[in-house]
Amino acid sequence: MRKISLFIAMSLDGYISDSNGRVDWLKGQGSDNENIDTYSEFIKNIDTILMGWNTYRQIVTELSPNKWVYSDFITYVITHNKIASTEQIRFSNMSPVDLIKKLRKENGKDIWICGGADLVQQLVNEDLIDCYHITVIPTLLGSGTRLFENTKREIKLRLLNTQSYNGMTDLIY
């Protein structure tokens, strides 16, 4: 069965975007040459990405408007908007919980939960995330979109690994 992994960054106070929905604060405290490439290692076992509409829209309008950055994967975008799917990007109005249960049974590599918070929360509430890979950014935002909000119940996690670089800390549960 395919593993479901959340790979995401958040501020020290638990936000994945600021109060204006921006993510330009997602960086360490030093130069880029101090960064460790955890992304390349993570995606070796991934062939499918799941994201919400807001995350998709932010990628194609702000972060990478000229090129789809996840072209090596099949990406599912959860949305109620009626948009034609392509071979690489599949738009679905299925609930994230039902879609993950369906995809988990199919052949393939692991599945990356890319964001956003509402999608993550639905999967957390159903305990469908197998691995939490969270990078904590050395920034306090004070408000914005909180990653974990209104969790229905306590979920005990086991710390598997940590690493720090450029002021950021990766926590893998």
Coordinates of N, CA and C in Angstrom, one line a residue:
M1 N 0.8 -1.2 0.0 CA 0.0 0.0 0.0 C 0.9 1.2 0.0
R2 N 0.5 2.2 -0.7 CA 1.3 3.5 -0.9 C 1.2 4.3 0.4
K3 N 2.4 4.9 0.7 CA 2.5 5.7 1.9 C 2.1 7.2 1.6
I4 N 1.4 7.8 2.5 CA 0.9 9.2 2.4 C 1.8 10.1 3.2
S5 N 2.5 11.0 2.6 CA 3.4 11.9 3.3 C 3.1 13.4 3.2
L6 N 3.0 14.0 4.3 CA 2.9 15.5 4.3 C 4.3 16.1 4.3
F7 N 4.6 16.9 3.3 CA 6.0 17.5 3.2 C 5.6 19.0 3.0
I8 N 5.9 19.8 4.1 CA 5.5 21.2 4.1 C 6.3 22.0 5.1
A9 N 6.3 23.3 4.9 CA 7.0 24.2 5.8 C 6.0 25.0 6.5
M10 N 6.4 25.4 7.8 CA 5.6 26.3 8.5 C 6.4 27.2 9.4
S11 N 5.9 28.4 9.8 CA 6.6 29.3 10.7 C 6.7 28.7 12.0
L12 N 7.5 29.2 12.9 CA 7.7 28.7 14.2 C 6.4 28.7 15.0
D13 N 5.5 29.7 14.7 CA 4.3 29.7 15.4 C 3.1 29.0 14.7
G14 N 3.5 28.1 13.7 CA 2.5 27.2 13.1 C 1.8 27.6 11.9
Y15 N 2.2 28.6 11.2 CA 1.4 29.1 10.0 C 2.1 28.7 8.7
I16 N 1.3 28.3 7.7 CA 1.9 28.0 6.4 C 1.8 29.1 5.4
S17 N 1.1 30.2 5.7 CA 1.1 31.4 4.9 C 0.7 32.6 5.9
D18 N 1.1 33.8 5.5 CA 0.8 34.9 6.3 C -0.6 35.3 6.2
S19 N -1.0 36.4 6.8 CA -2.4 36.8 6.8 C -2.9 37.3 5.4
N20 N -2.0 37.5 4.5 CA -2.4 37.9 3.1 C -2.2 36.7 2.2
G21 N -2.0 35.5 2.7 CA -1.8 34.3 1.9 C -0.5 34.1 1.3
R22 N 0.5 35.0 1.6 CA 1.8 35.0 1.0 C 2.8 34.0 1.7
V23 N 3.7 33.5 0.9 CA 4.7 32.6 1.4 C 6.2 33.0 1.2
D24 N 6.3 34.3 0.9 CA 7.7 34.8 0.6 C 8.6 34.8 1.8
W25 N 8.1 34.5 2.9 CA 8.9 34.4 4.2 C 9.5 33.0 4.3
L26 N 9.2 32.1 3.4 CA 9.7 30.7 3.5 C 11.2 30.6 3.1
K27 N 12.0 31.0 4.0 CA 13.5 30.9 3.8 C 14.2 30.9 5.1
G28 N 15.4 30.4 5.0 CA 16.3 30.3 6.2 C 16.8 31.7 6.6
Q29 N 17.8 31.7 7.5 CA 18.3 32.9 8.0 C 19.7 33.3 7.4
G30 N 20.2 32.4 6.5 CA 21.5 32.7 5.9 C 21.5 32.6 4.4
S31 N 22.6 32.3 3.8 CA 22.6 32.2 2.4 C 22.1 30.8 1.9
D32 N 21.7 30.7 0.6 CA 21.2 29.5 0.1 C 22.2 28.4 0.1
N33 N 23.5 28.7 0.0 CA 24.5 27.6 0.0 C 24.5 26.8 1.3
E34 N 23.8 27.3 2.3 CA 23.8 26.6 3.6 C 22.6 25.6 3.6
N35 N 21.8 25.6 2.6 CA 20.6 24.7 2.6 C 21.0 23.3 2.2
I36 N 20.3 22.4 2.8 CA 20.4 21.0 2.5 C 19.2 20.7 1.6
D37 N 19.4 19.9 0.6 CA 18.3 19.6 -0.4 C 17.5 18.4 0.1
T38 N 16.6 18.6 1.0 CA 15.8 17.6 1.5 C 14.7 17.2 0.5
Y39 N 14.3 18.2 -0.3 CA 13.2 18.0 -1.3 C 13.6 16.9 -2.3
S40 N 14.8 16.9 -2.9 CA 15.3 15.9 -3.8 C 15.3 14.5 -3.2
E41 N 15.7 14.4 -2.0 CA 15.7 13.1 -1.3 C 14.2 12.6 -1.1
F42 N 13.4 13.6 -0.7 CA 12.0 13.2 -0.4 C 11.3 12.7 -1.7
I43 N 11.4 13.4 -2.8 CA 10.6 13.0 -4.0 C 11.1 11.8 -4.7
K44 N 12.2 11.2 -4.3 CA 12.7 9.9 -4.9 C 11.6 8.8 -4.8
N45 N 10.8 8.9 -3.8 CA 9.8 7.8 -3.6 C 8.4 8.3 -3.9
I46 N 8.2 9.4 -4.6 CA 6.9 10.0 -4.8 C 6.6 10.0 -6.3
D47 N 5.4 9.7 -6.7 CA 5.0 9.9 -8.1 C 3.6 10.6 -8.2
T48 N 3.0 10.9 -7.0 CA 1.7 11.5 -7.0 C 1.7 12.6 -6.0
I49 N 1.0 13.8 -6.4 CA 0.9 14.9 -5.4 C -0.6 15.2 -5.3
L50 N -1.0 15.6 -4.1 CA -2.3 16.0 -3.8 C -2.3 17.4 -3.2
M51 N -3.1 18.3 -3.8 CA -3.1 19.7 -3.3 C -4.5 20.3 -3.4
G52 N -4.7 21.3 -2.6 CA -6.0 22.0 -2.7 C -5.9 23.1 -3.8
W53 N -7.1 23.7 -4.1 CA -7.2 24.7 -5.1 C -6.3 25.9 -4.8
N54 N -6.3 26.4 -3.6 CA -5.6 27.6 -3.3 C -4.1 27.4 -3.5
T55 N -3.6 26.2 -3.1 CA -2.2 25.9 -3.3 C -1.9 25.9 -4.8
Y56 N -2.7 25.2 -5.6 CA -2.5 25.1 -7.0 C -2.5 26.6 -7.6
R57 N -3.5 27.3 -7.3 CA -3.6 28.7 -7.8 C -2.4 29.6 -7.5
Q58 N -1.9 29.4 -6.2 CA -0.7 30.2 -5.9 C 0.5 29.8 -6.7
I59 N 0.6 28.5 -6.9 CA 1.8 28.0 -7.7 C 1.7 28.6 -9.1
V60 N 0.6 28.5 -9.8 CA 0.5 28.9 -11.2 C 0.3 30.4 -11.4
T61 N 0.0 31.1 -10.4 CA -0.1 32.6 -10.6 C 1.0 33.4 -10.0
E62 N 1.6 32.9 -8.9 CA 2.7 33.6 -8.2 C 4.0 33.0 -8.2
L63 N 4.1 31.7 -7.8 CA 5.4 31.1 -7.6 C 6.0 30.6 -8.8
S64 N 5.3 30.1 -9.8 CA 5.8 29.6 -11.0 C 4.8 29.7 -12.2
P65 N 4.5 30.9 -12.6 CA 3.4 31.1 -13.6 C 3.8 30.6 -15.0
N66 N 5.0 30.5 -15.3 CA 5.4 30.1 -16.7 C 5.7 28.6 -16.9
K67 N 5.9 27.9 -15.8 CA 6.2 26.5 -15.9 C 5.6 25.7 -14.7
W68 N 5.0 24.6 -15.1 CA 4.5 23.7 -14.0 C 5.6 23.0 -13.4
V69 N 5.9 23.3 -12.1 CA 7.1 22.8 -11.4 C 7.0 21.3 -11.0
Y70 N 5.9 20.7 -11.1 CA 5.7 19.3 -10.7 C 5.5 18.4 -11.9
S71 N 6.1 18.7 -13.0 CA 5.9 18.0 -14.3 C 6.3 16.5 -14.2
D72 N 7.1 16.1 -13.2 CA 7.5 14.7 -13.1 C 6.5 13.9 -12.4
F73 N 5.4 14.5 -11.9 CA 4.4 13.8 -11.1 C 3.0 13.9 -11.7
I74 N 2.1 13.0 -11.2 CA 0.7 13.2 -11.5 C 0.2 14.0 -10.3
T75 N -0.4 15.2 -10.6 CA -0.9 16.0 -9.5 C -2.5 16.0 -9.5
Y76 N -3.0 15.8 -8.3 CA -4.5 15.9 -8.2 C -4.8 17.2 -7.4
V77 N -5.7 18.0 -8.0 CA -6.1 19.3 -7.3 C -7.5 19.1 -6.9
I78 N -7.8 19.3 -5.6 CA -9.1 19.2 -5.1 C -9.8 20.6 -5.3
T79 N -10.9 20.6 -6.1 CA -11.6 21.8 -6.4 C -13.0 21.5 -6.8
H80 N -13.8 22.5 -6.6 CA -15.2 22.5 -7.1 C -15.3 23.2 -8.4
N81 N -14.2 23.8 -8.8 CA -14.2 24.5 -10.1 C -14.2 23.5 -11.2
K82 N -14.9 23.8 -12.3 CA -15.0 22.9 -13.5 C -13.8 23.2 -14.4
I83 N -12.8 22.5 -14.3 CA -11.6 22.7 -15.2 C -11.2 21.3 -15.8
A84 N -10.9 21.4 -17.1 CA -10.5 20.2 -17.8 C -9.1 19.7 -17.3
S85 N -9.1 18.4 -17.0 CA -7.8 17.8 -16.5 C -6.9 17.6 -17.7
T86 N -5.6 17.5 -17.4 CA -4.6 17.2 -18.4 C -4.0 15.8 -17.9
E87 N -3.0 15.4 -18.7 CA -2.4 14.1 -18.3 C -1.6 14.3 -16.9
Q88 N -1.0 15.4 -16.7 CA -0.2 15.7 -15.5 C -1.1 16.2 -14.3
I89 N -2.1 17.0 -14.6 CA -2.8 17.7 -13.6 C -4.3 17.3 -13.7
R90 N -4.8 16.6 -12.6 CA -6.1 16.1 -12.6 C -6.9 16.9 -11.6
F91 N -8.0 17.5 -12.0 CA -8.8 18.3 -11.1 C -10.0 17.4 -10.7
S92 N -10.2 17.4 -9.4 CA -11.2 16.5 -8.8 C -12.1 17.2 -7.8
N93 N -13.4 16.9 -7.8 CA -14.2 17.4 -6.7 C -14.5 16.3 -5.7
M94 N -13.8 15.2 -5.7 CA -13.9 14.2 -4.7 C -13.3 14.7 -3.4
S95 N -13.8 14.2 -2.3 CA -13.3 14.6 -1.0 C -11.8 14.1 -0.9
P96 N -10.9 14.9 -0.3 CA -9.6 14.4 -0.1 C -9.5 13.1 0.5
V97 N -10.3 12.8 1.5 CA -10.3 11.6 2.2 C -10.6 10.4 1.3
D98 N -11.7 10.6 0.5 CA -12.1 9.5 -0.4 C -11.0 9.3 -1.5
L99 N -10.5 10.4 -2.0 CA -9.5 10.3 -3.1 C -8.2 9.6 -2.6
I100 N -7.7 10.0 -1.4 CA -6.6 9.3 -0.8 C -6.8 7.8 -0.6
K101 N -8.0 7.5 -0.1 CA -8.3 6.1 0.1 C -8.3 5.3 -1.2
K102 N -8.7 5.9 -2.3 CA -8.7 5.3 -3.6 C -7.3 5.2 -4.1
L103 N -6.6 6.3 -4.1 CA -5.2 6.3 -4.6 C -4.3 5.4 -3.9
R104 N -4.5 5.3 -2.6 CA -3.6 4.4 -1.7 C -3.7 3.0 -2.2
K105 N -4.8 2.5 -2.7 CA -5.0 1.2 -3.2 C -4.4 0.9 -4.6
E106 N -4.1 2.0 -5.3 CA -3.6 1.8 -6.7 C -2.1 1.6 -6.7
N107 N -1.6 1.0 -7.7 CA -0.2 0.8 -7.8 C 0.5 2.1 -8.0
G108 N 1.7 2.2 -7.5 CA 2.5 3.4 -7.7 C 3.4 3.6 -6.5
K109 N 4.2 4.7 -6.6 CA 5.0 5.2 -5.5 C 4.2 5.9 -4.5
D110 N 4.8 6.5 -3.5 CA 4.1 7.2 -2.4 C 3.4 8.5 -2.9
I111 N 2.6 9.0 -2.0 CA 1.8 10.2 -2.4 C 2.2 11.3 -1.4
W112 N 2.4 12.5 -2.0 CA 2.8 13.7 -1.3 C 1.6 14.6 -1.1
I113 N 1.3 14.9 0.1 CA 0.3 16.0 0.4 C 1.1 17.3 0.5
C114 N 0.8 18.1 -0.5 CA 1.5 19.4 -0.7 C 0.9 20.5 0.0
G115 N -0.4 20.5 0.3 CA -1.1 21.6 0.9 C -2.4 21.8 0.3
G116 N -3.2 22.6 0.8 CA -3.1 23.5 1.9 C -3.7 23.0 3.2
A117 N -3.9 23.9 4.0 CA -4.3 23.6 5.4 C -5.6 22.9 5.5
D118 N -6.6 23.3 4.8 CA -7.9 22.6 4.9 C -7.8 21.1 4.4
L119 N -7.1 20.9 3.3 CA -6.9 19.5 2.8 C -6.2 18.7 3.9
V120 N -5.1 19.3 4.4 CA -4.3 18.6 5.4 C -5.1 18.3 6.6
Q121 N -5.9 19.2 7.1 CA -6.8 19.0 8.3 C -7.7 17.8 8.1
Q122 N -8.3 17.8 6.9 CA -9.3 16.7 6.6 C -8.6 15.3 6.7
L123 N -7.3 15.2 6.2 CA -6.6 14.0 6.3 C -6.1 13.7 7.7
V124 N -5.7 14.7 8.4 CA -5.3 14.5 9.8 C -6.4 14.0 10.6
N125 N -7.6 14.6 10.4 CA -8.8 14.1 11.2 C -9.2 12.7 11.0
E126 N -8.8 12.2 9.8 CA -9.1 10.8 9.5 C -7.8 9.9 9.7
D127 N -6.8 10.5 10.3 CA -5.5 9.8 10.5 C -5.0 9.0 9.3
L128 N -5.0 9.7 8.1 CA -4.5 9.2 6.9 C -3.1 9.5 6.5
I129 N -2.4 10.3 7.3 CA -1.1 10.7 6.9 C -0.1 9.8 7.7
D130 N 0.8 9.1 6.9 CA 1.7 8.2 7.5 C 3.0 8.8 7.9
C131 N 3.4 9.9 7.2 CA 4.7 10.5 7.6 C 4.5 12.0 7.5
Y132 N 4.9 12.7 8.6 CA 4.9 14.2 8.6 C 6.3 14.7 8.5
H133 N 6.6 15.4 7.4 CA 7.9 16.0 7.2 C 7.7 17.5 7.2
I134 N 8.0 18.1 8.3 CA 7.7 19.5 8.5 C 9.0 20.3 8.7
T135 N 9.2 21.3 7.9 CA 10.3 22.2 8.1 C 9.8 23.4 8.8
V136 N 10.4 23.7 9.9 CA 10.1 24.9 10.7 C 11.0 26.0 10.3
I137 N 10.4 27.1 9.9 CA 11.1 28.3 9.4 C 11.3 29.3 10.6
P138 N 12.5 29.9 10.7 CA 12.7 30.8 11.9 C 12.0 32.1 11.7
T139 N 10.7 32.1 11.7 CA 9.9 33.3 11.5 C 8.7 33.2 12.4
L140 N 8.3 34.2 13.1 CA 7.0 34.3 13.8 C 6.1 35.2 13.0
L141 N 5.0 34.7 12.6 CA 4.0 35.5 11.7 C 2.9 36.1 12.6
G142 N 2.5 35.5 13.6 CA 1.5 36.1 14.5 C 0.1 35.8 14.0
S143 N -0.1 35.6 12.7 CA -1.4 35.3 12.1 C -1.2 34.8 10.7
G144 N -2.3 34.2 10.2 CA -2.2 33.6 8.8 C -3.0 32.4 8.8
T145 N -2.6 31.4 8.0 CA -3.2 30.1 7.8 C -2.5 29.1 8.7
R146 N -3.1 28.7 9.7 CA -2.5 27.7 10.6 C -2.5 26.3 10.0
L147 N -1.4 25.6 10.1 CA -1.3 24.3 9.5 C -2.2 23.3 10.3
F148 N -2.2 23.2 11.6 CA -3.0 22.3 12.3 C -4.0 23.1 13.2
E149 N -5.2 23.1 12.8 CA -6.2 23.8 13.5 C -7.5 22.9 13.6
N150 N -8.1 22.9 14.8 CA -9.3 22.2 15.0 C -9.2 20.7 14.8
T151 N -8.1 20.1 15.2 CA -7.9 18.7 15.1 C -8.9 18.0 16.0
K152 N -9.6 17.0 15.5 CA -10.7 16.4 16.2 C -10.2 15.6 17.4
R153 N -9.0 15.1 17.4 CA -8.5 14.2 18.4 C -7.0 14.2 18.5
E154 N -6.5 13.7 19.6 CA -5.1 13.7 19.7 C -4.5 12.5 18.9
I155 N -3.4 12.8 18.2 CA -2.7 11.8 17.4 C -1.3 11.8 17.9
K156 N -0.9 10.7 18.5 CA 0.5 10.5 18.9 C 1.4 10.2 17.8
L157 N 2.5 11.0 17.6 CA 3.5 10.8 16.6 C 4.8 10.4 17.2
R158 N 5.6 9.7 16.4 CA 6.9 9.2 16.9 C 8.0 10.0 16.0
L159 N 8.9 10.7 16.7 CA 9.9 11.4 16.0 C 10.9 10.4 15.4
L160 N 11.1 10.5 14.1 CA 12.0 9.6 13.4 C 13.4 10.3 13.1
N161 N 13.4 11.6 12.8 CA 14.6 12.2 12.5 C 14.4 13.8 12.6
T162 N 15.5 14.4 12.9 CA 15.6 15.9 12.8 C 16.9 16.3 12.1
Q163 N 16.9 17.4 11.5 CA 18.1 18.1 11.0 C 17.9 19.6 11.0
S164 N 19.0 20.3 11.2 CA 18.9 21.7 11.2 C 19.9 22.2 10.2
Y165 N 19.5 23.3 9.5 CA 20.4 23.9 8.5 C 19.8 25.3 8.2
N166 N 20.7 26.3 8.1 CA 20.3 27.6 7.7 C 19.2 28.2 8.6
G167 N 19.2 27.8 9.9 CA 18.2 28.3 10.8 C 16.9 27.5 10.8
M168 N 16.8 26.7 9.8 CA 15.5 25.9 9.7 C 15.7 24.5 10.3
T169 N 14.6 23.9 10.8 CA 14.7 22.6 11.4 C 13.7 21.7 10.7
D170 N 14.1 20.5 10.2 CA 13.2 19.5 9.7 C 12.9 18.6 10.8
L171 N 11.6 18.3 10.9 CA 11.0 17.4 11.9 C 10.3 16.3 11.1
I172 N 10.8 15.1 11.3 CA 10.1 14.0 10.5 C 9.5 13.0 11.5
Y173 N 8.2 12.8 11.4 CA 7.4 12.0 12.3 C 6.8 10.9 11.5

